[in-house]
């Protein structure tokens, strides 16, 4: 096959930079659904005790290739969900690890310290079937107490911040000539891989921070099973539980008909013509981004990432929608706008920051 030289060398570089380990031997046949479901449910990765050595490492050193047990679990979980990807543990190259280290070192210390007892580690795989993944672990009383983050190093290897953000924010809309969505989360001089990793990491850290913290219902609970007596100060600002339909609805749904069709990554459900109306309606809610409007867990993860990035780290965040021949429409972070004031106050309390 004829391949342009730059592509061939890029492919070689990726192959050399992300050294994959062998696939784990699974405790089940792939076709044995009952075995897969049981092995997933009862897996050792759910137990805090499995991770004691990881949690004992200094916080800044808690990243590396995914351990075999975790790869086995991710494979079982993909099988259970019908995802075709079979993850492998990888040893990223030194430059990639330096970017991860740099992304962490650059976070506000007061924010990073919040993860001392909560973050088990950042683990690298390839072929995850997504960019990032976070799950919680439970103590001996079955209480969720900490979490681990899995990152697909092969996907991250080629990213830069603005291209990644533009791609992600475009995925809910079917590509159509003449319509364009651009996201800008870094100035040109900072538009690099380290900062793509940092933003992706911030989102996953938002999920870790919510573990056992009464911010929103746990993500392993069906909406119908959320106790009616439970109060979640953050969740309650935007969401309601429709127990009969076993789903979450937002308090803004009557004026935001596009929300239920916002689907990121796997198959757009909205036409490009819905971009401008969806963002116009989003401006009337307290969701910090369109992704935040999808489910309660991602509402908090997006808010955490956006708040730390924009307010604490003073970085840009803007979505520009353009259509041939028309003036572009701009959508900015909401933290200085009245629409997000109540959410900002709850978030700042959760982060232990002084009230303004
Ligand atoms: Zn998420």
PDB file of N, CA, C and O in Angstrom, residues 121-161:
ATOM      1  N   UNK A 121      -5.580   6.499  41.253  1.00  0.00           N
ATOM      2  CA  UNK A 121      -4.534   6.675  40.256  1.00  0.00           C
ATOM      3  C   UNK A 121      -5.101   6.939  38.877  1.00  0.00           C
ATOM      4  O   UNK A 121      -6.303   6.800  38.648  1.00  0.00           O
ATOM      5  N   UNK A 122      -4.220   7.364  37.964  1.00  0.00           N
ATOM      6  CA  UNK A 122      -4.541   7.523  36.542  1.00  0.00           C
ATOM      7  C   UNK A 122      -3.854   6.373  35.822  1.00  0.00           C
ATOM      8  O   UNK A 122      -2.633   6.227  35.923  1.00  0.00           O
ATOM      9  N   UNK A 123      -4.623   5.573  35.099  1.00  0.00           N
ATOM     10  CA  UNK A 123      -4.068   4.375  34.482  1.00  0.00           C
ATOM     11  C   UNK A 123      -4.232   4.431  32.968  1.00  0.00           C
ATOM     12  O   UNK A 123      -5.296   4.816  32.469  1.00  0.00           O
ATOM     13  N   UNK A 124      -3.167   4.033  32.271  1.00  0.00           N
ATOM     14  CA  UNK A 124      -3.156   4.156  30.813  1.00  0.00           C
ATOM     15  C   UNK A 124      -3.440   2.825  30.131  1.00  0.00           C
ATOM     16  O   UNK A 124      -2.883   1.799  30.504  1.00  0.00           O
ATOM     17  N   UNK A 125      -4.312   2.914  29.151  1.00  0.00           N
ATOM     18  CA  UNK A 125      -4.616   1.770  28.286  1.00  0.00           C
ATOM     19  C   UNK A 125      -4.665   2.279  26.854  1.00  0.00           C
ATOM     20  O   UNK A 125      -4.544   3.476  26.597  1.00  0.00           O
ATOM     21  N   UNK A 126      -4.834   1.351  25.914  1.00  0.00           N
ATOM     22  CA  UNK A 126      -5.252   1.721  24.565  1.00  0.00           C
ATOM     23  C   UNK A 126      -6.467   0.868  24.235  1.00  0.00           C
ATOM     24  O   UNK A 126      -6.730  -0.134  24.897  1.00  0.00           O
ATOM     25  N   UNK A 127      -7.218   1.287  23.224  1.00  0.00           N
ATOM     26  CA  UNK A 127      -8.419   0.559  22.817  1.00  0.00           C
ATOM     27  C   UNK A 127      -9.460   0.489  23.930  1.00  0.00           C
ATOM     28  O   UNK A 127     -10.106  -0.534  24.121  1.00  0.00           O
ATOM     29  N   UNK A 128      -9.634   1.586  24.634  1.00  0.00           N
ATOM     30  CA  UNK A 128     -10.604   1.663  25.737  1.00  0.00           C
ATOM     31  C   UNK A 128     -12.037   1.683  25.216  1.00  0.00           C
ATOM     32  O   UNK A 128     -12.937   1.116  25.828  1.00  0.00           O
ATOM     33  N   UNK A 129     -12.256   2.349  24.070  1.00  0.00           N
ATOM     34  CA  UNK A 129     -13.614   2.579  23.600  1.00  0.00           C
ATOM     35  C   UNK A 129     -14.143   3.882  24.180  1.00  0.00           C
ATOM     36  O   UNK A 129     -15.283   3.963  24.616  1.00  0.00           O
ATOM     37  N   UNK A 130     -13.317   4.907  24.194  1.00  0.00           N
ATOM     38  CA  UNK A 130     -13.644   6.210  24.780  1.00  0.00           C
ATOM     39  C   UNK A 130     -12.319   6.822  25.179  1.00  0.00           C
ATOM     40  O   UNK A 130     -11.294   6.144  25.132  1.00  0.00           O
ATOM     41  N   UNK A 131     -12.317   8.088  25.575  1.00  0.00           N
ATOM     42  CA  UNK A 131     -11.057   8.744  25.925  1.00  0.00           C
ATOM     43  C   UNK A 131     -10.728   8.522  27.400  1.00  0.00           C
ATOM     44  O   UNK A 131      -9.595   8.218  27.758  1.00  0.00           O
ATOM     45  N   UNK A 132     -11.733   8.702  28.246  1.00  0.00           N
ATOM     46  CA  UNK A 132     -11.512   8.597  29.680  1.00  0.00           C
ATOM     47  C   UNK A 132     -12.632   7.803  30.335  1.00  0.00           C
ATOM     48  O   UNK A 132     -13.731   7.687  29.793  1.00  0.00           O
ATOM     49  N   UNK A 133     -12.335   7.268  31.502  1.00  0.00           N
ATOM     50  CA  UNK A 133     -13.290   6.420  32.228  1.00  0.00           C
ATOM     51  C   UNK A 133     -12.959   6.554  33.703  1.00  0.00           C
ATOM     52  O   UNK A 133     -11.788   6.535  34.081  1.00  0.00           O
ATOM     53  N   UNK A 134     -13.977   6.727  34.515  1.00  0.00           N
ATOM     54  CA  UNK A 134     -13.770   6.822  35.959  1.00  0.00           C
ATOM     55  C   UNK A 134     -14.747   5.895  36.653  1.00  0.00           C
ATOM     56  O   UNK A 134     -15.911   5.813  36.247  1.00  0.00           O
ATOM     57  N   UNK A 135     -14.306   5.190  37.671  1.00  0.00           N
ATOM     58  CA  UNK A 135     -15.255   4.425  38.474  1.00  0.00           C
ATOM     59  C   UNK A 135     -14.841   4.507  39.936  1.00  0.00           C
ATOM     60  O   UNK A 135     -13.708   4.867  40.255  1.00  0.00           O
ATOM     61  N   UNK A 136     -15.806   4.183  40.816  1.00  0.00           N
ATOM     62  CA  UNK A 136     -15.516   4.294  42.240  1.00  0.00           C
ATOM     63  C   UNK A 136     -15.226   2.931  42.836  1.00  0.00           C
ATOM     64  O   UNK A 136     -15.536   1.899  42.244  1.00  0.00           O
ATOM     65  N   UNK A 137     -14.616   2.937  44.004  1.00  0.00           N
ATOM     66  CA  UNK A 137     -14.394   1.709  44.764  1.00  0.00           C
ATOM     67  C   UNK A 137     -15.064   1.888  46.124  1.00  0.00           C
ATOM     68  O   UNK A 137     -15.307   3.019  46.566  1.00  0.00           O
ATOM     69  N   UNK A 138     -15.394   0.762  46.762  1.00  0.00           N
ATOM     70  CA  UNK A 138     -16.130   0.818  48.034  1.00  0.00           C
ATOM     71  C   UNK A 138     -15.287   0.256  49.170  1.00  0.00           C
ATOM     72  O   UNK A 138     -14.435  -0.608  48.963  1.00  0.00           O
ATOM     73  N   UNK A 139     -15.542   0.774  50.378  1.00  0.00           N
ATOM     74  CA  UNK A 139     -14.855   0.241  51.553  1.00  0.00           C
ATOM     75  C   UNK A 139     -15.590  -1.007  52.054  1.00  0.00           C
ATOM     76  O   UNK A 139     -16.526  -1.477  51.413  1.00  0.00           O
ATOM     77  N   UNK A 140     -15.174  -1.520  53.220  1.00  0.00           N
ATOM     78  CA  UNK A 140     -15.772  -2.792  53.677  1.00  0.00           C
ATOM     79  C   UNK A 140     -17.242  -2.639  54.033  1.00  0.00           C
ATOM     80  O   UNK A 140     -17.957  -3.621  54.139  1.00  0.00           O
ATOM     81  N   UNK A 141     -17.718  -1.396  54.215  1.00  0.00           N
ATOM     82  CA  UNK A 141     -19.145  -1.174  54.479  1.00  0.00           C
ATOM     83  C   UNK A 141     -19.919  -0.848  53.198  1.00  0.00           C
ATOM     84  O   UNK A 141     -21.034  -0.359  53.261  1.00  0.00           O
ATOM     85  N   UNK A 142     -19.283  -1.101  52.038  1.00  0.00           N
ATOM     86  CA  UNK A 142     -19.903  -0.871  50.727  1.00  0.00           C
ATOM     87  C   UNK A 142     -20.147   0.606  50.439  1.00  0.00           C
ATOM     88  O   UNK A 142     -20.970   0.954  49.591  1.00  0.00           O
ATOM     89  N   UNK A 143     -19.441   1.482  51.150  1.00  0.00           N
ATOM     90  CA  UNK A 143     -19.573   2.917  50.871  1.00  0.00           C
ATOM     91  C   UNK A 143     -18.577   3.330  49.801  1.00  0.00           C
ATOM     92  O   UNK A 143     -17.384   3.018  49.914  1.00  0.00           O
ATOM     93  N   UNK A 144     -19.025   4.056  48.753  1.00  0.00           N
ATOM     94  CA  UNK A 144     -18.074   4.558  47.745  1.00  0.00           C
ATOM     95  C   UNK A 144     -17.144   5.579  48.386  1.00  0.00           C
ATOM     96  O   UNK A 144     -17.614   6.534  49.010  1.00  0.00           O
ATOM     97  N   UNK A 145     -15.832   5.367  48.279  1.00  0.00           N
ATOM     98  CA  UNK A 145     -14.901   6.224  49.012  1.00  0.00           C
ATOM     99  C   UNK A 145     -13.776   6.812  48.164  1.00  0.00           C
ATOM    100  O   UNK A 145     -13.123   7.769  48.571  1.00  0.00           O
ATOM    101  N   UNK A 146     -13.510   6.226  47.010  1.00  0.00           N
ATOM    102  CA  UNK A 146     -12.404   6.719  46.178  1.00  0.00           C
ATOM    103  C   UNK A 146     -12.660   6.257  44.743  1.00  0.00           C
ATOM    104  O   UNK A 146     -13.607   5.508  44.490  1.00  0.00           O
ATOM    105  N   UNK A 147     -11.810   6.738  43.815  1.00  0.00           N
ATOM    106  CA  UNK A 147     -12.031   6.361  42.424  1.00  0.00           C
ATOM    107  C   UNK A 147     -10.735   6.302  41.637  1.00  0.00           C
ATOM    108  O   UNK A 147      -9.714   6.858  42.050  1.00  0.00           O
ATOM    109  N   UNK A 148     -10.789   5.586  40.535  1.00  0.00           N
ATOM    110  CA  UNK A 148      -9.640   5.528  39.635  1.00  0.00           C
ATOM    111  C   UNK A 148     -10.061   6.079  38.271  1.00  0.00           C
ATOM    112  O   UNK A 148     -11.243   6.049  37.909  1.00  0.00           O
ATOM    113  N   UNK A 149      -9.083   6.599  37.543  1.00  0.00           N
ATOM    114  CA  UNK A 149      -9.323   7.163  36.209  1.00  0.00           C
ATOM    115  C   UNK A 149      -8.524   6.358  35.202  1.00  0.00           C
ATOM    116  O   UNK A 149      -7.342   6.066  35.425  1.00  0.00           O
ATOM    117  N   UNK A 150      -9.175   5.984  34.106  1.00  0.00           N
ATOM    118  CA  UNK A 150      -8.494   5.282  33.017  1.00  0.00           C
ATOM    119  C   UNK A 150      -8.458   6.223  31.821  1.00  0.00           C
ATOM    120  O   UNK A 150      -9.474   6.840  31.480  1.00  0.00           O
ATOM    121  N   UNK A 151      -7.297   6.373  31.209  1.00  0.00           N
ATOM    122  CA  UNK A 151      -7.167   7.237  30.027  1.00  0.00           C
ATOM    123  C   UNK A 151      -6.637   6.413  28.865  1.00  0.00           C
ATOM    124  O   UNK A 151      -5.729   5.586  29.041  1.00  0.00           O
ATOM    125  N   UNK A 152      -7.206   6.615  27.676  1.00  0.00           N
ATOM    126  CA  UNK A 152      -6.706   5.940  26.481  1.00  0.00           C
ATOM    127  C   UNK A 152      -5.518   6.736  25.940  1.00  0.00           C
ATOM    128  O   UNK A 152      -5.690   7.767  25.285  1.00  0.00           O
ATOM    129  N   UNK A 153      -4.308   6.247  26.234  1.00  0.00           N
ATOM    130  CA  UNK A 153      -3.095   6.988  25.862  1.00  0.00           C
ATOM    131  C   UNK A 153      -2.936   7.058  24.348  1.00  0.00           C
ATOM    132  O   UNK A 153      -2.378   8.029  23.822  1.00  0.00           O
ATOM    133  N   UNK A 154      -3.414   6.042  23.638  1.00  0.00           N
ATOM    134  CA  UNK A 154      -3.275   6.058  22.176  1.00  0.00           C
ATOM    135  C   UNK A 154      -4.166   7.139  21.565  1.00  0.00           C
ATOM    136  O   UNK A 154      -3.779   7.802  20.598  1.00  0.00           O
ATOM    137  N   UNK A 155      -5.365   7.348  22.142  1.00  0.00           N
ATOM    138  CA  UNK A 155      -6.252   8.413  21.657  1.00  0.00           C
ATOM    139  C   UNK A 155      -5.664   9.777  22.008  1.00  0.00           C
ATOM    140  O   UNK A 155      -5.650  10.696  21.191  1.00  0.00           O
ATOM    141  N   UNK A 156      -5.149   9.899  23.229  1.00  0.00           N
ATOM    142  CA  UNK A 156      -4.618  11.191  23.681  1.00  0.00           C
ATOM    143  C   UNK A 156      -3.328  11.571  22.964  1.00  0.00           C
ATOM    144  O   UNK A 156      -3.012  12.756  22.851  1.00  0.00           O
ATOM    145  N   UNK A 157      -2.581  10.575  22.483  1.00  0.00           N
ATOM    146  CA  UNK A 157      -1.240  10.826  21.931  1.00  0.00           C
ATOM    147  C   UNK A 157      -1.251  11.905  20.848  1.00  0.00           C
ATOM    148  O   UNK A 157      -0.323  12.702  20.764  1.00  0.00           O
ATOM    149  N   UNK A 158      -2.292  11.941  20.025  1.00  0.00           N
ATOM    150  CA  UNK A 158      -2.284  12.862  18.898  1.00  0.00           C
ATOM    151  C   UNK A 158      -3.136  14.107  19.081  1.00  0.00           C
ATOM    152  O   UNK A 158      -3.407  14.809  18.114  1.00  0.00           O
ATOM    153  N   UNK A 159      -3.587  14.415  20.323  1.00  0.00           N
ATOM    154  CA  UNK A 159      -4.533  15.523  20.514  1.00  0.00           C
ATOM    155  C   UNK A 159      -3.831  16.856  20.775  1.00  0.00           C
ATOM    156  O   UNK A 159      -2.754  16.887  21.360  1.00  0.00           O
ATOM    157  N   UNK A 160      -4.500  17.933  20.358  1.00  0.00           N
ATOM    158  CA  UNK A 160      -4.177  19.261  20.881  1.00  0.00           C
ATOM    159  C   UNK A 160      -5.479  19.840  21.426  1.00  0.00           C
ATOM    160  O   UNK A 160      -6.568  19.392  21.039  1.00  0.00           O
ATOM    161  N   UNK A 161      -5.373  20.804  22.324  1.00  0.00           N
ATOM    162  CA  UNK A 161      -6.533  21.216  23.119  1.00  0.00           C
ATOM    163  C   UNK A 161      -7.722  21.684  22.273  1.00  0.00           C
ATOM    164  O   UNK A 161      -8.843  21.185  22.422  1.00  0.00           O
TER     165      UNK A 161
END
